[in-house]
Tab-separated table of C-alpha atoms and ligand atoms in Angstrom:
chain	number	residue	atom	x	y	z
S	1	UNK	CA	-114.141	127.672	174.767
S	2	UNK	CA	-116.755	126.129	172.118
S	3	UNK	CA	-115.480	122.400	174.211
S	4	UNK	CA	-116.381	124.470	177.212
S	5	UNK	CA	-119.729	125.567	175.983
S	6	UNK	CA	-120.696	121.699	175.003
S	7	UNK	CA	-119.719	119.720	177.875
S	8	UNK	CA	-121.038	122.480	180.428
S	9	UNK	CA	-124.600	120.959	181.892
S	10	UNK	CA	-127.257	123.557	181.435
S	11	UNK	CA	-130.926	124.619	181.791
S	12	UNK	CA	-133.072	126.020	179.182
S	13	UNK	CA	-136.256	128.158	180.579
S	14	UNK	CA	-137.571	129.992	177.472
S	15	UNK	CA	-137.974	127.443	174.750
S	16	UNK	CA	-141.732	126.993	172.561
S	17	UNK	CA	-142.040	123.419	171.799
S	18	UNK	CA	-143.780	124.484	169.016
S	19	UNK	CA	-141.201	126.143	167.630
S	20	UNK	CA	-138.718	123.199	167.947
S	21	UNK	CA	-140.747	122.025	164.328
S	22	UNK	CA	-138.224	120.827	162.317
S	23	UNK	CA	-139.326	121.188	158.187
S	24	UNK	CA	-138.964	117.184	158.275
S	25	UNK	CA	-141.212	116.727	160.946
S	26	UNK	CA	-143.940	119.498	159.879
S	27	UNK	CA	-143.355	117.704	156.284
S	28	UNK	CA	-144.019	113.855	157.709
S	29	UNK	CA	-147.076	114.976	159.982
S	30	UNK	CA	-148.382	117.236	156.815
S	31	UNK	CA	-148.682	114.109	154.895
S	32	UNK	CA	-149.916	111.905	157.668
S	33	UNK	CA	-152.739	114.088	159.020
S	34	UNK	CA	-153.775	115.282	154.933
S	35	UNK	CA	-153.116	118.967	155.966
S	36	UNK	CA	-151.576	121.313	153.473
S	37	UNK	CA	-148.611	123.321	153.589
S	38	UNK	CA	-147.584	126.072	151.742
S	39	UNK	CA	-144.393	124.584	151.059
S	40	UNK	CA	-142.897	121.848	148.569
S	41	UNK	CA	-139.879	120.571	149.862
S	42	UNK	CA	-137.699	120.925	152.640
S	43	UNK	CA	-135.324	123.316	151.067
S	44	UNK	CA	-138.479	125.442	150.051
S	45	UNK	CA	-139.184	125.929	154.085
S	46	UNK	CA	-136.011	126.619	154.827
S	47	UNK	CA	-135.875	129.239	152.485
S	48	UNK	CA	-139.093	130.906	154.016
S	49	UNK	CA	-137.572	131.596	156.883
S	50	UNK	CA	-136.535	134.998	156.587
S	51	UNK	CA	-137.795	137.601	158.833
S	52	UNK	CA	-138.236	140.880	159.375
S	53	UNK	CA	-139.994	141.566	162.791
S	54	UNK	CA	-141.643	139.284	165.527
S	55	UNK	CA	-145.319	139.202	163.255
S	56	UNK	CA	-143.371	137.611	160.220
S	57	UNK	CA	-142.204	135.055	162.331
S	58	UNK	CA	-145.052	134.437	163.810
S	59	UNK	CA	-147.601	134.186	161.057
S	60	UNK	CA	-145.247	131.192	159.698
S	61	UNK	CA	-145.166	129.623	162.982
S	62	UNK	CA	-148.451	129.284	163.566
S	63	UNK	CA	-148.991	127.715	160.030
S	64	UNK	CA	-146.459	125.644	160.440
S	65	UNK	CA	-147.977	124.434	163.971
S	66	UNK	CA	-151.240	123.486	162.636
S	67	UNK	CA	-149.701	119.655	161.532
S	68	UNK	CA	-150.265	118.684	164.974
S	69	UNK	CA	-153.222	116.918	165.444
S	70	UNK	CA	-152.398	114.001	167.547
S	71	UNK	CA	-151.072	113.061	171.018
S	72	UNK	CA	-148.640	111.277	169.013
S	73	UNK	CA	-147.464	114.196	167.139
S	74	UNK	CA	-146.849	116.357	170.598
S	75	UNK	CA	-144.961	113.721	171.531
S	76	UNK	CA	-142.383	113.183	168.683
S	77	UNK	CA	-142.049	116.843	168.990
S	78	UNK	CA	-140.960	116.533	172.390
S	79	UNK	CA	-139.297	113.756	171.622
S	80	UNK	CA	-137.330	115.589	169.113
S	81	UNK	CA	-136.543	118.453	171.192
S	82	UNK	CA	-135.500	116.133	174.096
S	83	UNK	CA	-132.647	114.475	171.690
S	84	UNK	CA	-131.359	118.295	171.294
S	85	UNK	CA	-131.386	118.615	174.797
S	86	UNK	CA	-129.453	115.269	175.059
S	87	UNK	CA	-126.910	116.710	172.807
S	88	UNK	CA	-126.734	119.946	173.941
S	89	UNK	CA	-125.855	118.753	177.522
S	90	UNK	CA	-129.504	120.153	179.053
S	91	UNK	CA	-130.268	118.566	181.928
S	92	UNK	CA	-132.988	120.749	182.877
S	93	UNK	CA	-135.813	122.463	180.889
S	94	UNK	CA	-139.190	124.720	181.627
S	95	UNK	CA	-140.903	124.652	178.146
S	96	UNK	CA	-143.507	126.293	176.659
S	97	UNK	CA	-146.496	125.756	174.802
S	98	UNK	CA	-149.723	127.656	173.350
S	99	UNK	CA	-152.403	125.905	173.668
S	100	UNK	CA	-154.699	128.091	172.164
S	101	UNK	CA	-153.336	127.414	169.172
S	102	UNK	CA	-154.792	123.947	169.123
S	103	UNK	CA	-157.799	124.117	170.899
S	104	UNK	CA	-158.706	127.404	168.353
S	105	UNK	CA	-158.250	124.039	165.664
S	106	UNK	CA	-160.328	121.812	167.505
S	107	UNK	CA	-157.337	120.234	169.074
S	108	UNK	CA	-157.917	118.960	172.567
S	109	UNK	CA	-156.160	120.754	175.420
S	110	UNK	CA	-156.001	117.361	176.628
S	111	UNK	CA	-154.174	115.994	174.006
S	112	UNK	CA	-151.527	118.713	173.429
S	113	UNK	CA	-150.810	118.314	177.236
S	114	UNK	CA	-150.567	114.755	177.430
S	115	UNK	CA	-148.522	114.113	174.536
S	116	UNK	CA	-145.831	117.054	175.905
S	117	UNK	CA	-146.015	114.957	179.711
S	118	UNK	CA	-145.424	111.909	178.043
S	119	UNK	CA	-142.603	112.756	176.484
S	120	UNK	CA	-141.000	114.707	179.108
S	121	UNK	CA	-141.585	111.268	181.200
S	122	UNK	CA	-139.569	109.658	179.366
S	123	UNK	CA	-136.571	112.112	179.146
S	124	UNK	CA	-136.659	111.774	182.878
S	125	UNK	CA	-136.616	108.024	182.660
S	126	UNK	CA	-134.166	107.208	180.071
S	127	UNK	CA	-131.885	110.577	180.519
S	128	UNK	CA	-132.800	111.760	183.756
S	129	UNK	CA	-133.666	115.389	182.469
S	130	UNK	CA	-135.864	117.031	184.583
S	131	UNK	CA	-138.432	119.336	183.377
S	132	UNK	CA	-141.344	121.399	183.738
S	133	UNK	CA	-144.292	122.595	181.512
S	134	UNK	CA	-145.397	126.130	181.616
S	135	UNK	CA	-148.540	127.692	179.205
S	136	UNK	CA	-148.632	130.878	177.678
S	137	UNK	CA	-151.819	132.523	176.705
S	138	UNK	CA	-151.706	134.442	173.034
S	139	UNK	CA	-151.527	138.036	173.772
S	140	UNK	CA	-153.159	138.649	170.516
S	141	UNK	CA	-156.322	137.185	171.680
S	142	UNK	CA	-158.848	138.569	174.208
S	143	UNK	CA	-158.654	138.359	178.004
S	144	UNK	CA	-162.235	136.385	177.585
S	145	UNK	CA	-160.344	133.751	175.581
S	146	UNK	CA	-157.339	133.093	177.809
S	147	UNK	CA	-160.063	132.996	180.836
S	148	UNK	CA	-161.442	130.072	179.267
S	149	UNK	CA	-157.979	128.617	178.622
S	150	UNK	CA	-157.040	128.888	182.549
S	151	UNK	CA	-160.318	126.825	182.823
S	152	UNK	CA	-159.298	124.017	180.474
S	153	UNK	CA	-156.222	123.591	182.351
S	154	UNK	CA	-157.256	123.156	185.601
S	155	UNK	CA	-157.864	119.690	185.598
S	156	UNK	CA	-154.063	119.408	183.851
S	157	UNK	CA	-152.859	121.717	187.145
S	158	UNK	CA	-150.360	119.301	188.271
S	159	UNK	CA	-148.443	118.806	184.983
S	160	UNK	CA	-148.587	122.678	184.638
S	161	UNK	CA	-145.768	124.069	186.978
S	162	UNK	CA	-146.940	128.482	185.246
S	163	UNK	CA	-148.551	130.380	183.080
S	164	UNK	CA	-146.661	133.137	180.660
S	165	UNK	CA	-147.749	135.450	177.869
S	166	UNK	CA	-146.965	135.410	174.211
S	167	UNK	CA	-147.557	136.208	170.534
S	168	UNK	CA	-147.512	139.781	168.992
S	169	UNK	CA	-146.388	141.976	171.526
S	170	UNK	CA	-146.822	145.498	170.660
S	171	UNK	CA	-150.562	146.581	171.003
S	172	UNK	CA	-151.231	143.726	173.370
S	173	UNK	CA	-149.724	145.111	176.541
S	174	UNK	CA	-149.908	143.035	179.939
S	175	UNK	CA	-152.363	145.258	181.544
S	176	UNK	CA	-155.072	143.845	179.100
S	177	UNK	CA	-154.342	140.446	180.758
S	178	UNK	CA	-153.894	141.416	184.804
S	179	UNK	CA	-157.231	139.754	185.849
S	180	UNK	CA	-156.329	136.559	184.348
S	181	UNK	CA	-152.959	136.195	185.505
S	182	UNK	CA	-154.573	137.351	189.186
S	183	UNK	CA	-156.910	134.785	188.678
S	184	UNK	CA	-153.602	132.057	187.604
S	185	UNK	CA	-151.799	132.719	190.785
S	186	UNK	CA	-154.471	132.420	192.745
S	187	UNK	CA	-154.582	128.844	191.272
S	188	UNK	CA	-150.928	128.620	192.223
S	189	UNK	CA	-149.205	128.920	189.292
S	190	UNK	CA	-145.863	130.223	189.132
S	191	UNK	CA	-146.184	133.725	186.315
S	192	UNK	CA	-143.590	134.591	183.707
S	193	UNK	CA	-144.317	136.866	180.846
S	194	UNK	CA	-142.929	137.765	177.280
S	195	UNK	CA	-142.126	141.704	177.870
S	196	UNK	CA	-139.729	144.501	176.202
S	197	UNK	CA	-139.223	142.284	173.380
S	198	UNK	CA	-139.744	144.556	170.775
S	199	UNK	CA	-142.077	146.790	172.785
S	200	UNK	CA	-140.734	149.410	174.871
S	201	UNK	CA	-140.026	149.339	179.004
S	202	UNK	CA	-143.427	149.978	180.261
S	203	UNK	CA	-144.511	146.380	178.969
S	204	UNK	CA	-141.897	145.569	181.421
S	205	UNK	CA	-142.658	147.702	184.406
S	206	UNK	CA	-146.264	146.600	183.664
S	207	UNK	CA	-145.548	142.968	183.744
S	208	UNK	CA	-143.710	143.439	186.764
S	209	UNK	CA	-146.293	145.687	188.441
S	210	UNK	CA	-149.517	144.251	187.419
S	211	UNK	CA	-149.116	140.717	186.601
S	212	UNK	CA	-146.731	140.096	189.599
S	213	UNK	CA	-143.943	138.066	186.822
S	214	UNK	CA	-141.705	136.163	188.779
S	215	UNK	CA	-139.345	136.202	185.461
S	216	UNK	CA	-139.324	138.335	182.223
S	217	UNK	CA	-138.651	136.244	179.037
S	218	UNK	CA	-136.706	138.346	176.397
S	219	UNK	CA	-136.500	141.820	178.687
S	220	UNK	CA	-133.607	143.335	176.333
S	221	UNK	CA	-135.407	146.361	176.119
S	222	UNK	CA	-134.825	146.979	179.995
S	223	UNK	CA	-131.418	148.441	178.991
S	224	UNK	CA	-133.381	151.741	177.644
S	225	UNK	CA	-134.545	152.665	181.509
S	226	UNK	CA	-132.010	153.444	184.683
S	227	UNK	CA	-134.494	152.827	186.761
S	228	UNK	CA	-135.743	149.743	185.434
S	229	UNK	CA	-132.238	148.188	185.142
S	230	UNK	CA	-131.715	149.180	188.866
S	231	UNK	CA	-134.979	147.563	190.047
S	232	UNK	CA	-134.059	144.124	188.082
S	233	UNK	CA	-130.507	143.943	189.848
S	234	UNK	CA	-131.807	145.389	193.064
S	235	UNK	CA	-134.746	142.562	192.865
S	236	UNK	CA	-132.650	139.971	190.710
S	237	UNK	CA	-135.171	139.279	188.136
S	238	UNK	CA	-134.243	137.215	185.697
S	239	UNK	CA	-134.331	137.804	182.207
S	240	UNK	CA	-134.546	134.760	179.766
S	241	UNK	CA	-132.154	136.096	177.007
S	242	UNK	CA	-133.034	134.502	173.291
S	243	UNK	CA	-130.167	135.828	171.534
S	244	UNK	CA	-130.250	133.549	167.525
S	245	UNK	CA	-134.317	135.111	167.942
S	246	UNK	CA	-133.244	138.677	168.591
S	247	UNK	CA	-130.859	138.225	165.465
S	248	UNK	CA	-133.549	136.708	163.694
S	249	UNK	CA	-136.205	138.899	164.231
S	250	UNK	CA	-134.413	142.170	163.797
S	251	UNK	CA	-134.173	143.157	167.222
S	252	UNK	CA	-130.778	143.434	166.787
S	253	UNK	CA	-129.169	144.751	163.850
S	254	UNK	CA	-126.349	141.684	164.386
S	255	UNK	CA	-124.691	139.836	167.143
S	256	UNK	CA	-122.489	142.507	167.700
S	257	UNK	CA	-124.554	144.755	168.921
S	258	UNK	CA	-126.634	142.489	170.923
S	259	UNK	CA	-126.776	143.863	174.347
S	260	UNK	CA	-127.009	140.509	176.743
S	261	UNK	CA	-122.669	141.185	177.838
S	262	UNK	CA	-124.157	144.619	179.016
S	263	UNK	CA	-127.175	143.341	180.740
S	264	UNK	CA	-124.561	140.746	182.510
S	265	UNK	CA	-121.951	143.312	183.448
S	266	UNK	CA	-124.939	145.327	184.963
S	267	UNK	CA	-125.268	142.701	187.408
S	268	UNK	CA	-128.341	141.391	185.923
S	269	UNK	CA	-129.717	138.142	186.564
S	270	UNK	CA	-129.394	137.251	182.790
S	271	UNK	CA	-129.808	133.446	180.990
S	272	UNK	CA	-129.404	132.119	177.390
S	273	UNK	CA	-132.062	130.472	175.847
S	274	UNK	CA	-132.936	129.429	172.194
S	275	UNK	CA	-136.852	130.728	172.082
S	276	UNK	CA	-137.838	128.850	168.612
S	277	UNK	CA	-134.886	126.784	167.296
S	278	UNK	CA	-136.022	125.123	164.532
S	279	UNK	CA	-136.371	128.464	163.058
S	280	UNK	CA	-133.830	130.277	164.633
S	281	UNK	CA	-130.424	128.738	162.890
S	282	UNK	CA	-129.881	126.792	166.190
S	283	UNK	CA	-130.234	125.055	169.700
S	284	UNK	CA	-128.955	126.219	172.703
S	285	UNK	CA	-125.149	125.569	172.691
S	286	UNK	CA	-125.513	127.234	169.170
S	287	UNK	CA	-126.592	130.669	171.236
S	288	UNK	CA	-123.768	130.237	173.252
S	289	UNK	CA	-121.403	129.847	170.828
S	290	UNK	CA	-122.869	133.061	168.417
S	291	UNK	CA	-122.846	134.865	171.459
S	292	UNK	CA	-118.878	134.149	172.525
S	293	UNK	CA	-117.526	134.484	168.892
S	294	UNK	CA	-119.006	137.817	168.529
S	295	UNK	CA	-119.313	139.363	172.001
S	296	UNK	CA	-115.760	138.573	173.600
S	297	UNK	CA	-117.670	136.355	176.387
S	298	UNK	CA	-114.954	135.176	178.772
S	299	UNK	CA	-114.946	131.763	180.417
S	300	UNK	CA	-116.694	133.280	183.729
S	301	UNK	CA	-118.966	135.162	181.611
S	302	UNK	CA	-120.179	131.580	180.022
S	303	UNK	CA	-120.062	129.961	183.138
S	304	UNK	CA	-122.059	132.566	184.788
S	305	UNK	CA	-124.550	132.815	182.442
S	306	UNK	CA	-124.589	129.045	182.777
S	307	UNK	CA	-125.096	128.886	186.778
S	308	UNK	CA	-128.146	131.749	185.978
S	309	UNK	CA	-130.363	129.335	183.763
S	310	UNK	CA	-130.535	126.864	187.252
S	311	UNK	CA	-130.605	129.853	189.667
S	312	UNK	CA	-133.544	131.372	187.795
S	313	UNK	CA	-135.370	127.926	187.191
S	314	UNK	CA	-138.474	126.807	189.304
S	315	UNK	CA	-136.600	123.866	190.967
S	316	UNK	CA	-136.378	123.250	194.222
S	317	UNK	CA	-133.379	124.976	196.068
S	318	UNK	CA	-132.020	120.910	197.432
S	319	UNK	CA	-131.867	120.656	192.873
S	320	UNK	CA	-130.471	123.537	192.457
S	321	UNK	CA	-127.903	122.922	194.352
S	322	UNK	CA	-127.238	119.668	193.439
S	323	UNK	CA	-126.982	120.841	189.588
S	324	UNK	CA	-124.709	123.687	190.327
S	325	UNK	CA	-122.522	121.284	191.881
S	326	UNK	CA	-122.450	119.476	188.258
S	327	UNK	CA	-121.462	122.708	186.630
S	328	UNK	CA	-118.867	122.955	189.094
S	329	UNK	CA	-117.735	119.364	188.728
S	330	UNK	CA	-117.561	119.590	185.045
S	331	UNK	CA	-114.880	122.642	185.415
S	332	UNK	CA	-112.623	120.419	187.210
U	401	LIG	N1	-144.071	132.746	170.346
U	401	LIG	C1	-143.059	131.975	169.973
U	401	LIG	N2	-141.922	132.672	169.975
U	401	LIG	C2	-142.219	133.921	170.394
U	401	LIG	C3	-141.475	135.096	170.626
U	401	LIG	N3	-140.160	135.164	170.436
U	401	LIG	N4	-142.134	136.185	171.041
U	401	LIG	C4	-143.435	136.154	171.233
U	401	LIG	N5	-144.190	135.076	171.042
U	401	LIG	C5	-143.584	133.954	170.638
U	402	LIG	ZN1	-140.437	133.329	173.323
């Protein structure tokens, strides 16, 4: 099955490229760009990885993301993530990025966006993985602030296929951000949002209600709501499943009592994803592989979950057909 897992092609649709930082690369770009970290060695990063909720995570992540500085440096770490992709056999991804998390550093929007594009050029070119770019605007901030962000990116529109929502979830609920995101689609952008993470199912109904989400990334907490888990089959939502995060971050006691083979058996439009891997013990087949050692995933399940990631993706339907074809082919 873990042969199965590697050689099936796949999509990945909730992925932060910031949080593909490997500890080598924050170290190398820490010394290049004179920026201090609060760490000595590799092993010492490693170590300080240890979580306890989605805030712990994410006040080392967004230390950790302040080494890039350069168009260069968004491009080796798209670069990087791209040879994971390569080996992971994903031949399609829809990444995401925060920009205000440079711009708040005096980092160009320009040059975060350009250095991702480039990148993701070249994966096209020399592996022929397609891919799109979608931003997310940091819940934790004000509506004001991700306002101004939807300005900055409108001369980027055509490298930016949506806009999601992400960052500290609970006390940061999608209503404060419906104007925005009504203001986003009216610019055409395709809308995804971070909801029932950690916080409970009306973040979900809400992002479904009031910022019109055409996906919901993480979504586990749908499970605690009939109705809810009626309305996502009914409507075939997709959910973009992060399981190595959920273990991570404590969402889940452990990988046994994850809930994604329920969500499935529901009839749920569910996908696996890998969220943050550098600092979630693993890339995408790694997910897969937790997920069938500990949660008795049959082939069909795998494969299933595998034909979701293209099914739920924002290519066209001539692509997805085409790439559900491959998965197909690569059973035979
Ligand atoms: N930013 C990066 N990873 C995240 C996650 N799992 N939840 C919310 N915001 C994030
Ligand atoms: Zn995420």
């Amino acid at each position: 099955m873990i042969d199965l897992i590697k050689k099936l092609p796949k999509a990945e649709l909730h992925l932060h490229i910031e949080g593909s930082l490997e500890p080598e690369l924050m170290f190398k770009l820490a010394q290049k760009n004179s920026i201090e970290i609060p760490y000595n060695t590799v092993e010492d990063v490693k170590n300080a990885y240890d979580f306890s909720d989605l805030q712990s995570f994410l006040d080392i992540y967004y230390a950790g993301a302040k080494v890039l500085v350069t168009k260069q440096d968004f491009y080796d770490l798209t670069w990087e993530y791209i040879l994971k992709c390569k080996q992971d056999n994903i031949i399609h991804t829809e990444i995401f990025f925060d920009p205000q998390t440079h711009t708040a550093r005096g980092v160009a929007f320009e040059t975060v966006i350009l250095g991702i594009k480039e990148a993701l050029d070249d994966a096209k070119k020399k592996f022929g993985i397609s891919s799109s770019i979608i931003m997310c605007f940091l819940r934790h901030m004000s509506e004001d602030e991700a306002f101004k962000t939807l300005e900055e990116s409108i001369p980027f529109k055509k490298y930016i296929i949506g806009v999601g929502l992400d960052s500290s979830e609970i006390g940061h609920p999608p209503s404060k951000f419906e104007e925005v995101f009504k203001a986003a689609k009216k610019e055409g952008f395709k809308i995804v949002a971070h909801a029932g993470e950690e916080a409970d199912v009306s973040y979900i109904f809400e992002a479904l209600d009031l910022l019109k989400v055409q996906r919901i990334d993480h979504g586990v907490q749908s499970i605690k709501s009939k109705e809810l888990m009626q309305r996502l089959k009914e409507e075939q939502i997709p959910l973009t499943v992060c399981p190595n995060s959920n273990i991570e971050l404590k969402v889940f006691k452990n990988y046994k009592e994850h809930n994604i083979k329920k969500l499935l058996d529901f009839g749920l439009l569910v996908t696996v994803n890998s969220d943050d891997p550098a600092y979630f013990k693993g890339y995408l087949n790694q997910n897969f592989i937790n997920l069938y050692k500990n949660l008795d995933l049959s082939k069909d399940d795998i494969v299933n979950l595998v034909k979701n990631s293209f099914k739920a993706s924002f290519i066209s339907e001539e692509l997805k057909e085409k790439y559900l074809q491959k998965v197909d082919l690569s059973l035979s």
